[in-house]
PDB file of C-alpha atoms in Angstrom:
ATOM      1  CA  UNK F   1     -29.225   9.491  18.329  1.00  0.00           C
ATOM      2  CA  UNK F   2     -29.818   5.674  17.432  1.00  0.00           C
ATOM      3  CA  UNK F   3     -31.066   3.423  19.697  1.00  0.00           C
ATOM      4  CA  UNK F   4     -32.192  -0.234  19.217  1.00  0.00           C
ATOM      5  CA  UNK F   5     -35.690  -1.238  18.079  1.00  0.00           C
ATOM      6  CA  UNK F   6     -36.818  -1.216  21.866  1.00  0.00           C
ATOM      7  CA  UNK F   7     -40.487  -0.674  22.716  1.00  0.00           C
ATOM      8  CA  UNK F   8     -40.745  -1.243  26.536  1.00  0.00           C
ATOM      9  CA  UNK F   9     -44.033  -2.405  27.676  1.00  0.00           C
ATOM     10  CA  UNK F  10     -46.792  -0.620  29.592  1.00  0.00           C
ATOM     11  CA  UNK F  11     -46.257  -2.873  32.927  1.00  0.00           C
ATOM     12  CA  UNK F  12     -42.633  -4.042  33.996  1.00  0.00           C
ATOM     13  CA  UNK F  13     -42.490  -6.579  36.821  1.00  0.00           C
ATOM     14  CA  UNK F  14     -40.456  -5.117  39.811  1.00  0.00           C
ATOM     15  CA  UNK F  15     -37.677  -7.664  41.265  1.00  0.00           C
ATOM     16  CA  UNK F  16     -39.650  -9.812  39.114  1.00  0.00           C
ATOM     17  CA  UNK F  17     -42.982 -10.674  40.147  1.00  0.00           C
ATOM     18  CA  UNK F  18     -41.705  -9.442  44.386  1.00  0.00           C
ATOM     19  CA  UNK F  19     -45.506  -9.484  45.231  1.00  0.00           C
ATOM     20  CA  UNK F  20     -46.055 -13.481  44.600  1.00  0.00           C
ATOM     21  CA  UNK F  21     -42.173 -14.758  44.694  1.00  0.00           C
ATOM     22  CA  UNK F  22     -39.424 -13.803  46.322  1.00  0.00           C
ATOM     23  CA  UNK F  23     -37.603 -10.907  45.294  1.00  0.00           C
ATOM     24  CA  UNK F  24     -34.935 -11.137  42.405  1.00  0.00           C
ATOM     25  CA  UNK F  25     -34.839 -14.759  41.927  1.00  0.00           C
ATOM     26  CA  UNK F  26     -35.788 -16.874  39.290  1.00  0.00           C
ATOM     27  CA  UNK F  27     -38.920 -18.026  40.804  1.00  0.00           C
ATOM     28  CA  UNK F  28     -39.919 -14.021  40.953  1.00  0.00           C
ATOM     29  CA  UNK F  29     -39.142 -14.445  37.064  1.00  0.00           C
ATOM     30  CA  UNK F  30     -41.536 -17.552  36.082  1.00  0.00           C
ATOM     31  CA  UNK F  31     -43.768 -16.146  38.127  1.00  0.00           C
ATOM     32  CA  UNK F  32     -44.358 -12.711  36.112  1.00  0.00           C
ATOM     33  CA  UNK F  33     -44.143 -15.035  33.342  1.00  0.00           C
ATOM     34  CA  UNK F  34     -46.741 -17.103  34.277  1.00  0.00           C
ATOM     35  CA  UNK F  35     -48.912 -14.052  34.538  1.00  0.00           C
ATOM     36  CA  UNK F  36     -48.661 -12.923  31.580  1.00  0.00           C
ATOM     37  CA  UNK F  37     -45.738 -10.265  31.866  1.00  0.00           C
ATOM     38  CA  UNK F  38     -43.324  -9.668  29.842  1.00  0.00           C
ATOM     39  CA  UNK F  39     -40.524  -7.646  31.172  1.00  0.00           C
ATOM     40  CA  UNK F  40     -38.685  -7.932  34.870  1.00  0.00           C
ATOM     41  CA  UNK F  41     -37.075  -5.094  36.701  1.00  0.00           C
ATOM     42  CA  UNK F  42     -34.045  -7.006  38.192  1.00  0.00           C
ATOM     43  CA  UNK F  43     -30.686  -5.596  40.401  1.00  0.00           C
ATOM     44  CA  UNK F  44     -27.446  -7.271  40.178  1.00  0.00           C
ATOM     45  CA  UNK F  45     -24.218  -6.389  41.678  1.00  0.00           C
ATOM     46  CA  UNK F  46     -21.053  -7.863  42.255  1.00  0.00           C
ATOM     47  CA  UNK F  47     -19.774 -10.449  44.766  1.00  0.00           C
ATOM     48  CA  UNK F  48     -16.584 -10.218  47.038  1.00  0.00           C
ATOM     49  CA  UNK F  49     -15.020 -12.726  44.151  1.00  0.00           C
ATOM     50  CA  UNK F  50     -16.280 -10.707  41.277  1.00  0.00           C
ATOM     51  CA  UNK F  51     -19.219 -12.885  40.436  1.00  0.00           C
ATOM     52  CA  UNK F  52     -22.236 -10.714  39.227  1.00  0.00           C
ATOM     53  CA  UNK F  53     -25.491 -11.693  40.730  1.00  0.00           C
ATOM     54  CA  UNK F  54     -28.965 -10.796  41.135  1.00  0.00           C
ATOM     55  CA  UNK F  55     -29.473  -9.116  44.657  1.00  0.00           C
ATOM     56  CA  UNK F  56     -30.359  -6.019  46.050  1.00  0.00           C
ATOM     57  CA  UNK F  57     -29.398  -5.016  49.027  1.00  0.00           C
ATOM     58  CA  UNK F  58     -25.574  -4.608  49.924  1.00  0.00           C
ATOM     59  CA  UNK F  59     -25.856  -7.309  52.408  1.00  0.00           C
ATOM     60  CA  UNK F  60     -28.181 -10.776  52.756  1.00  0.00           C
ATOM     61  CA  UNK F  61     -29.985 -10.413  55.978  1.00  0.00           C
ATOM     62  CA  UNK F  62     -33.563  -8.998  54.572  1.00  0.00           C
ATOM     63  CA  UNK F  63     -33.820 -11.467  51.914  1.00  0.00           C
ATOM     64  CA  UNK F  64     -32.056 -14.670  53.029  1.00  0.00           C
ATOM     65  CA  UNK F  65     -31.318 -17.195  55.641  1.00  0.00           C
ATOM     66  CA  UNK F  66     -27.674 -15.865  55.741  1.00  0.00           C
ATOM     67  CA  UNK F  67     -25.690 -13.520  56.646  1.00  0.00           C
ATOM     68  CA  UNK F  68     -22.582 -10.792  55.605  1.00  0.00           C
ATOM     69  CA  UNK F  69     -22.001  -8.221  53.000  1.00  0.00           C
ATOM     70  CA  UNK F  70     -21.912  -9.018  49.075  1.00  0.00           C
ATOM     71  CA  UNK F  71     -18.996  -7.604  48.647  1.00  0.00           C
ATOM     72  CA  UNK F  72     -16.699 -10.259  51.237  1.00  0.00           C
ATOM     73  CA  UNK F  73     -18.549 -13.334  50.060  1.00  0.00           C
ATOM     74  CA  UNK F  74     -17.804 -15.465  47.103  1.00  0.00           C
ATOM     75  CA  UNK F  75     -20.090 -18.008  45.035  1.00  0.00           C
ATOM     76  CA  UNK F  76     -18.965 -21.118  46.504  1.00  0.00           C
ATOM     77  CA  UNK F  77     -19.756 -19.786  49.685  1.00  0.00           C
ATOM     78  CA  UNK F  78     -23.095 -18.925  49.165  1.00  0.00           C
ATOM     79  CA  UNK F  79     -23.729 -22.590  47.892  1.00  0.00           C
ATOM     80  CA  UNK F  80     -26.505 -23.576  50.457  1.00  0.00           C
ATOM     81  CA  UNK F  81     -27.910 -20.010  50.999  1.00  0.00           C
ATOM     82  CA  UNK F  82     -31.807 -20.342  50.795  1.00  0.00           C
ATOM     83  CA  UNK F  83     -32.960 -16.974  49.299  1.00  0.00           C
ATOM     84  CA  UNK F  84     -36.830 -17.734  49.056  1.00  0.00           C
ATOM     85  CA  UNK F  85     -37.800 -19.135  52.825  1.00  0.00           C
ATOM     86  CA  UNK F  86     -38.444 -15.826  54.180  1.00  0.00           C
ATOM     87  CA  UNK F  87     -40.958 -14.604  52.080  1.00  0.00           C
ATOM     88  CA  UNK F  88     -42.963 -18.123  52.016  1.00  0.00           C
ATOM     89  CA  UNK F  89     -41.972 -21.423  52.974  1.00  0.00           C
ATOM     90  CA  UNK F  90     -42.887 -22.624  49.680  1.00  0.00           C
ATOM     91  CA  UNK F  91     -40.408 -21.268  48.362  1.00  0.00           C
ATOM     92  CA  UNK F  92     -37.590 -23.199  50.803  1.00  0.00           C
ATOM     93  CA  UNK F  93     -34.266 -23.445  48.765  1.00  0.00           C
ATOM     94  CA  UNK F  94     -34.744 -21.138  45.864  1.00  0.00           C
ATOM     95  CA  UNK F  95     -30.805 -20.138  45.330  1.00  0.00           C
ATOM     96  CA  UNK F  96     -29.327 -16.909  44.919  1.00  0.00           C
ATOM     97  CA  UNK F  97     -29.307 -16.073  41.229  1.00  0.00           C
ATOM     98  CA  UNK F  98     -26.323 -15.064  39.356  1.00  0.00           C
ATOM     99  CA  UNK F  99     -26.794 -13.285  36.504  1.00  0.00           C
ATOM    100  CA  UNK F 100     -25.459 -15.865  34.027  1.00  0.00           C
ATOM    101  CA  UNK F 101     -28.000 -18.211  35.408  1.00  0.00           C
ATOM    102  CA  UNK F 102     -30.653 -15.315  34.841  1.00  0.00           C
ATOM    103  CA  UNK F 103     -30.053 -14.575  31.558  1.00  0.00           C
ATOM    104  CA  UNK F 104     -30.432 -17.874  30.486  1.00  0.00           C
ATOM    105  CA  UNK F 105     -33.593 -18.001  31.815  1.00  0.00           C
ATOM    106  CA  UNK F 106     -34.474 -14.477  30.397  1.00  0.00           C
ATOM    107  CA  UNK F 107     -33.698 -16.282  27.142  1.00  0.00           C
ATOM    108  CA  UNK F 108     -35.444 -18.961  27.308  1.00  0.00           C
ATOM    109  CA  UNK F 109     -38.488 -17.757  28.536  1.00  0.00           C
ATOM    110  CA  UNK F 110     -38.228 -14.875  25.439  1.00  0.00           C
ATOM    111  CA  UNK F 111     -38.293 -12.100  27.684  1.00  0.00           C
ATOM    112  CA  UNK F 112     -37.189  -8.381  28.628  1.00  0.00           C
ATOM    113  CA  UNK F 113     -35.032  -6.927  31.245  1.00  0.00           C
ATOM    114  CA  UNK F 114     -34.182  -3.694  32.764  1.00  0.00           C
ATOM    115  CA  UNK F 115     -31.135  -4.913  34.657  1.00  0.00           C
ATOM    116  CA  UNK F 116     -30.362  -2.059  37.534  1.00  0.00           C
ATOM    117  CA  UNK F 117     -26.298  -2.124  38.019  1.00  0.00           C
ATOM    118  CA  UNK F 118     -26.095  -1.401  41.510  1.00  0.00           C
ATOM    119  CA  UNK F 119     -22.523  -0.752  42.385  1.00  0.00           C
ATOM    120  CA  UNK F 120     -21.712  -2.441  46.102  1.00  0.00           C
ATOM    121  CA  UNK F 121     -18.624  -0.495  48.575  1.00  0.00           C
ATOM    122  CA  UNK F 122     -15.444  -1.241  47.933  1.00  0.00           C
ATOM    123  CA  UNK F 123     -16.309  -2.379  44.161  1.00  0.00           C
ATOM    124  CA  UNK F 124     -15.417  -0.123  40.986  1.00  0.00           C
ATOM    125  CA  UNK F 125     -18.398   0.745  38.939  1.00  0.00           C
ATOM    126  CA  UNK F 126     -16.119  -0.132  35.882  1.00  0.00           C
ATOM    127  CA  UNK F 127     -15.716  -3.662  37.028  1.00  0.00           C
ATOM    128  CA  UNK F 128     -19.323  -4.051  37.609  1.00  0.00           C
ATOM    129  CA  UNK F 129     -20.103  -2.939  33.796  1.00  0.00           C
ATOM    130  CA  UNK F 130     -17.291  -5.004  32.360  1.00  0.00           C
ATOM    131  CA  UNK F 131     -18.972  -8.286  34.253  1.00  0.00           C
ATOM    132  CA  UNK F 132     -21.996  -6.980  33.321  1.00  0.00           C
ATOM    133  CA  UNK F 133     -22.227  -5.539  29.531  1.00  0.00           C
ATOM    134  CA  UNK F 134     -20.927  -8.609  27.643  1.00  0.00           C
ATOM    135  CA  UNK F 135     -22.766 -11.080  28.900  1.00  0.00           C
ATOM    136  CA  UNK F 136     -25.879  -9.221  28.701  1.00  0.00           C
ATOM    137  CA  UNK F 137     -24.818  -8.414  24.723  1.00  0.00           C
ATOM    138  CA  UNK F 138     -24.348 -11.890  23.935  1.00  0.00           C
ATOM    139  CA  UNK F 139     -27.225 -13.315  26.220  1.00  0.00           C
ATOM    140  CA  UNK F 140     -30.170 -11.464  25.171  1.00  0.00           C
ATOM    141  CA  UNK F 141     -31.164  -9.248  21.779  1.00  0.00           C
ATOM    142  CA  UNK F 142     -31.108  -5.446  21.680  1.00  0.00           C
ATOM    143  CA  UNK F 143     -34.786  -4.907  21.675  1.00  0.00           C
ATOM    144  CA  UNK F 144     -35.449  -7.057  24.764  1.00  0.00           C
ATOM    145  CA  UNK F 145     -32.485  -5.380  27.397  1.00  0.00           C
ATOM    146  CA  UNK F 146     -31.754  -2.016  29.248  1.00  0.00           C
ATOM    147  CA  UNK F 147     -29.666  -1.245  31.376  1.00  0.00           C
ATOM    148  CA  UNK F 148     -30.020   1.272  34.199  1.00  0.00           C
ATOM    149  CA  UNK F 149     -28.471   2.987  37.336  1.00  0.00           C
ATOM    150  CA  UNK F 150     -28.349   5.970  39.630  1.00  0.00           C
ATOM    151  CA  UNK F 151     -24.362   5.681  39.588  1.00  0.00           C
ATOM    152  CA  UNK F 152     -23.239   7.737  36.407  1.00  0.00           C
ATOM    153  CA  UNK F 153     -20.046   6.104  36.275  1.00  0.00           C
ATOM    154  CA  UNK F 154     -21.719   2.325  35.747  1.00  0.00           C
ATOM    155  CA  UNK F 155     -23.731   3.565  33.007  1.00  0.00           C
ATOM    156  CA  UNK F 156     -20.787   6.035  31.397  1.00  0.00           C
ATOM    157  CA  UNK F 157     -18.453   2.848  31.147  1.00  0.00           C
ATOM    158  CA  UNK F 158     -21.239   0.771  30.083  1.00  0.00           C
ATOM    159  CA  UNK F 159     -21.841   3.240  27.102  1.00  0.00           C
ATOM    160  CA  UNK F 160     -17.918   3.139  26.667  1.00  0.00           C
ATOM    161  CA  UNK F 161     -18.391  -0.923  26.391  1.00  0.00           C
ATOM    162  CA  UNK F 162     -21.588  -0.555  23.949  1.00  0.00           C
ATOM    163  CA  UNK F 163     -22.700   2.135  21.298  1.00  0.00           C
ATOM    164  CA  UNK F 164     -26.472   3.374  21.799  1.00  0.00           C
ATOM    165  CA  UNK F 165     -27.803   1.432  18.977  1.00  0.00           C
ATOM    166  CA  UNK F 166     -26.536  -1.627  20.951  1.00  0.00           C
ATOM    167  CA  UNK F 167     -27.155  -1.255  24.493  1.00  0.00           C
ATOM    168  CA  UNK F 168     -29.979   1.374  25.326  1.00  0.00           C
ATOM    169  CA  UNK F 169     -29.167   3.141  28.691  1.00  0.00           C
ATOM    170  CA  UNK F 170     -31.511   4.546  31.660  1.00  0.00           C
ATOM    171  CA  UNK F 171     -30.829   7.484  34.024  1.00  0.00           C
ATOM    172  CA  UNK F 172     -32.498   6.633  37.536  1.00  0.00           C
ATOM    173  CA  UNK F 173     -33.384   9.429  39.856  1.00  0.00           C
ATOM    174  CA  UNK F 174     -35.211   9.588  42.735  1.00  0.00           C
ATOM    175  CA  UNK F 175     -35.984  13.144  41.985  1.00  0.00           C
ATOM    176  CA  UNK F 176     -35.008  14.262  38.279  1.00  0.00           C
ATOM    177  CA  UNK F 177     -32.772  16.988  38.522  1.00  0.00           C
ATOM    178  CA  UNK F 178     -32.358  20.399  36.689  1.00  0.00           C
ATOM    179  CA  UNK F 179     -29.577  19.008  34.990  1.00  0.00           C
ATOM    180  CA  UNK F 180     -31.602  15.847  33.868  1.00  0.00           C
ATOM    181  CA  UNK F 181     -30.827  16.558  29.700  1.00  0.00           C
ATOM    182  CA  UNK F 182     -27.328  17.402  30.191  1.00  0.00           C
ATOM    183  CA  UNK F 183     -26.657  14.171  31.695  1.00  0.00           C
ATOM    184  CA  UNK F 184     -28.702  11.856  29.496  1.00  0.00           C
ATOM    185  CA  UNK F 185     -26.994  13.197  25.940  1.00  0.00           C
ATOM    186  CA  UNK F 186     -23.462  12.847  27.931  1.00  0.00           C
ATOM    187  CA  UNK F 187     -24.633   8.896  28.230  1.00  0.00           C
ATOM    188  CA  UNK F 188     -26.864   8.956  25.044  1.00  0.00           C
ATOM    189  CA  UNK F 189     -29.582   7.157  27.197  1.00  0.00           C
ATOM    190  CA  UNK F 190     -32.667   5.879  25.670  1.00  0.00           C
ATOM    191  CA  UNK F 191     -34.110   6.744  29.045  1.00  0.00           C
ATOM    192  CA  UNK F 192     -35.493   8.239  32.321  1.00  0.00           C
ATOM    193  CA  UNK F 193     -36.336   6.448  35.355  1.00  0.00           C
ATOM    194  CA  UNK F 194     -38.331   8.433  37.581  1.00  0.00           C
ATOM    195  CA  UNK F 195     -39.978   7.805  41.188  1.00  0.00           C
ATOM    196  CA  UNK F 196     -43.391   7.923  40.323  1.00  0.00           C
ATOM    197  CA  UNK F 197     -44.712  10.337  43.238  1.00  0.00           C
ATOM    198  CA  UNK F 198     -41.880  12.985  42.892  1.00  0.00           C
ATOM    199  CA  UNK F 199     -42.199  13.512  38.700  1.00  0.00           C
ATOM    200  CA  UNK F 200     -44.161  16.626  38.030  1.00  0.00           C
ATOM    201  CA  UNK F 201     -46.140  16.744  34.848  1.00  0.00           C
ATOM    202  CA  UNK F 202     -44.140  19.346  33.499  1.00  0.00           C
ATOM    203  CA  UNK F 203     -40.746  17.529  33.921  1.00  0.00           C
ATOM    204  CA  UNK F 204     -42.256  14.709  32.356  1.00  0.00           C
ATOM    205  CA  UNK F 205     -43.720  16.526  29.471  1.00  0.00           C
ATOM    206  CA  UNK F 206     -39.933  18.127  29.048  1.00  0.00           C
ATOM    207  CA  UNK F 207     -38.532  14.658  28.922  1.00  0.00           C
ATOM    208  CA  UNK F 208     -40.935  12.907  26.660  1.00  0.00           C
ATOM    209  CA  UNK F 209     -40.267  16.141  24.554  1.00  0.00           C
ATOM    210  CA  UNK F 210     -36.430  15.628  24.238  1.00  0.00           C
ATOM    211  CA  UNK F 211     -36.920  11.879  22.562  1.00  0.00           C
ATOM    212  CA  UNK F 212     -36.608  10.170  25.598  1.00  0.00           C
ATOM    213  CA  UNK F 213     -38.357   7.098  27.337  1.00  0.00           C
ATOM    214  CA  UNK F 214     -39.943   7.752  30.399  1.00  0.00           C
ATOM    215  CA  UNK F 215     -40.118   4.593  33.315  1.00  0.00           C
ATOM    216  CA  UNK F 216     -41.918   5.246  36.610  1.00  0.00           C
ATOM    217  CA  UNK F 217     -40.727   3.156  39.743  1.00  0.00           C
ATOM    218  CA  UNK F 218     -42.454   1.409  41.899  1.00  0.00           C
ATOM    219  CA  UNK F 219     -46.286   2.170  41.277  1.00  0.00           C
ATOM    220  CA  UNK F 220     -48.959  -0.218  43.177  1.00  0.00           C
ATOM    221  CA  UNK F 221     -51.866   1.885  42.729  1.00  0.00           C
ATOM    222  CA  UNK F 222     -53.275   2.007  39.508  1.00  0.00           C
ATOM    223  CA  UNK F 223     -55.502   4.691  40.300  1.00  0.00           C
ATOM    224  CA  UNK F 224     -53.308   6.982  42.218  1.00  0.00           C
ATOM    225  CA  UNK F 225     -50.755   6.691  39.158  1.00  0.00           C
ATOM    226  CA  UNK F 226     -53.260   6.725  36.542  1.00  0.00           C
ATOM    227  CA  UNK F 227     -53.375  10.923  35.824  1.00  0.00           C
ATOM    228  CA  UNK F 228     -49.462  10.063  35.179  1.00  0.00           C
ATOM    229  CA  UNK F 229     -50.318   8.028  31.114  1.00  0.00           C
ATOM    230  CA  UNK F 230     -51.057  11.439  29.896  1.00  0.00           C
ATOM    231  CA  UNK F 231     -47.964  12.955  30.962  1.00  0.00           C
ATOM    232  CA  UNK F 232     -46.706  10.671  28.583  1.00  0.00           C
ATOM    233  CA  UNK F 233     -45.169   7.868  31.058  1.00  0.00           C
ATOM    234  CA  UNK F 234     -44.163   4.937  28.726  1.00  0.00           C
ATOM    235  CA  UNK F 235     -43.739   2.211  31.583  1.00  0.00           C
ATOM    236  CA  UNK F 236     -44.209   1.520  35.334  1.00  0.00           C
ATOM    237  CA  UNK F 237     -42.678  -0.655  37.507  1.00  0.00           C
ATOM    238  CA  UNK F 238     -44.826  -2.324  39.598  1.00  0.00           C
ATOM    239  CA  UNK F 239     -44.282  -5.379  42.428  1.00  0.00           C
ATOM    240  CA  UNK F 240     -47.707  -6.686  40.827  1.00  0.00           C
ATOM    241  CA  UNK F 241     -48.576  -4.987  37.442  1.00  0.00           C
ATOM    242  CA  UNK F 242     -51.410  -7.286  37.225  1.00  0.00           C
ATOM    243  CA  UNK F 243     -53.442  -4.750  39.530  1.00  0.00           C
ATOM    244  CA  UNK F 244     -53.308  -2.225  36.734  1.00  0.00           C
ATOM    245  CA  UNK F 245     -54.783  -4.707  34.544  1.00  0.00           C
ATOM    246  CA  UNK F 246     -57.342  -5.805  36.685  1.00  0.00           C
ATOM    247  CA  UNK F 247     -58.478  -2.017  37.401  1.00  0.00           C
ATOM    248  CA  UNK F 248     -58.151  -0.977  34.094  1.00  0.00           C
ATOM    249  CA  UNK F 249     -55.436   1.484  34.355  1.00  0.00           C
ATOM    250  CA  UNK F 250     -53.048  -0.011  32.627  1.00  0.00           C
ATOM    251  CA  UNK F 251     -52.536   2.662  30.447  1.00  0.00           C
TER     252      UNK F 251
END
């Protein structure tokens, strides 16, 4: 099946650069810039008013000075939220992203993203996709964005929004299922996204087999992951790929 001219890298900055910035925010972005990477793993999900932004969890108390769920807050609410303090004061004030304020910067800064739609309560996975796909089309270019989820109903209407040579698609798993091919040609996804310490070598070799990219989440030890290149892993997700750099095992 087609699929755009997209060669992911070795090394893919998890949350962006979440082991020297704070998670998912645009300092977390600079910062794997800055250090030489050039793709970020980022999550974004919808607010309570429909606003897509770039958060994780369903609610704000791990990475923020506030408090509530995603899904009953709205942008202007979250005007003074400080989502960098808690991980280091020097990062006081860093904002909430949303993701039109991320893309830009994607843009700008000329690099790749593996945006993870992560579908909040009480929100359709259709409306996430349909806040989600065109901006992404129109922000970024088809070899520099992927889009990936464990809910099968994001990615189905996402692939109802895009064809495969526009928009390439990635099945996440925490354990890749039996049914792992069945579902990927029902998508046409350019990929699998596998946790790294559950993949055996022989699921991986089946999937490399079929045509497919292969992306390992979230790897910190080069060595312990290293065996995994000759299965035929294409990328890792790392909080700080630079470690596989520095030991050599970056593929």
């Amino acid at each position: 099946m087609p699929h755009p001219d997209l060669a992911l890298p070795r090394l893919i900055a998890h949350r962006g650069l979440s082991a020297r910035a704070p998670e998912n925010t645009l300092a977390a972005v600079r910062a794997a810039h800055d250090a030489g990477i050039d793709w970020v793993e980022l999550d974004v999900q919808l607010l309570g008013d429909d606003t897509p932004v770039i958060w994780h969890d369903r609610d704000l108390k791990r990475c923020s000075d506030g408090r509530g769920r995603l899904a009953d807050l709205t942008l202007a609410q979250l005007q003074h939220l400080d989502a960098g303090g808690w991980f280091d004061p020097a990062f006081a004030g860093e904002p909430m992203a949303t993701l039109e304020e991320m893309l830009v910067l994607l843009a700008a800064l000329g690099m790749g993203a593996n945006l993870e739609l992560k579908v909040n309560r009480g929100h359709a996975p259709e409306a996430l996709a349909e806040a989600v796909v065109p901006r992404v089309l129109e922000a970024l270019p088809a070899e520099r964005r992927l889009l990936s989820s464990f809910d099968a109903t994001a990615l189905a209407h996402s692939r109802r929004l895009a064809p495969a040579e526009a928009l390439a698609l990635g099945l996440l798993f925490d354990r890749v299922p039996r049914d792992w091919q069945r579902r990927c040609r029902a998508l046409e996804a350019f990929s699998v996204h596998a946790k790294w310490k559950r993949l055996s070598e022989g699921r991986a070799r089946a999937i490399k087999a079929a045509g497919l990219a292969l992306v390992c989440y979230t790897a910190n030890d080069p060595a312990r992951f290293a065996p995994r290149w000759d299965w035929g892993v294409d990328a890792v997700i790392s909080d700080d790929p630079g470690v596989f750099n520095v030991a050599g095992l970056g593929g």
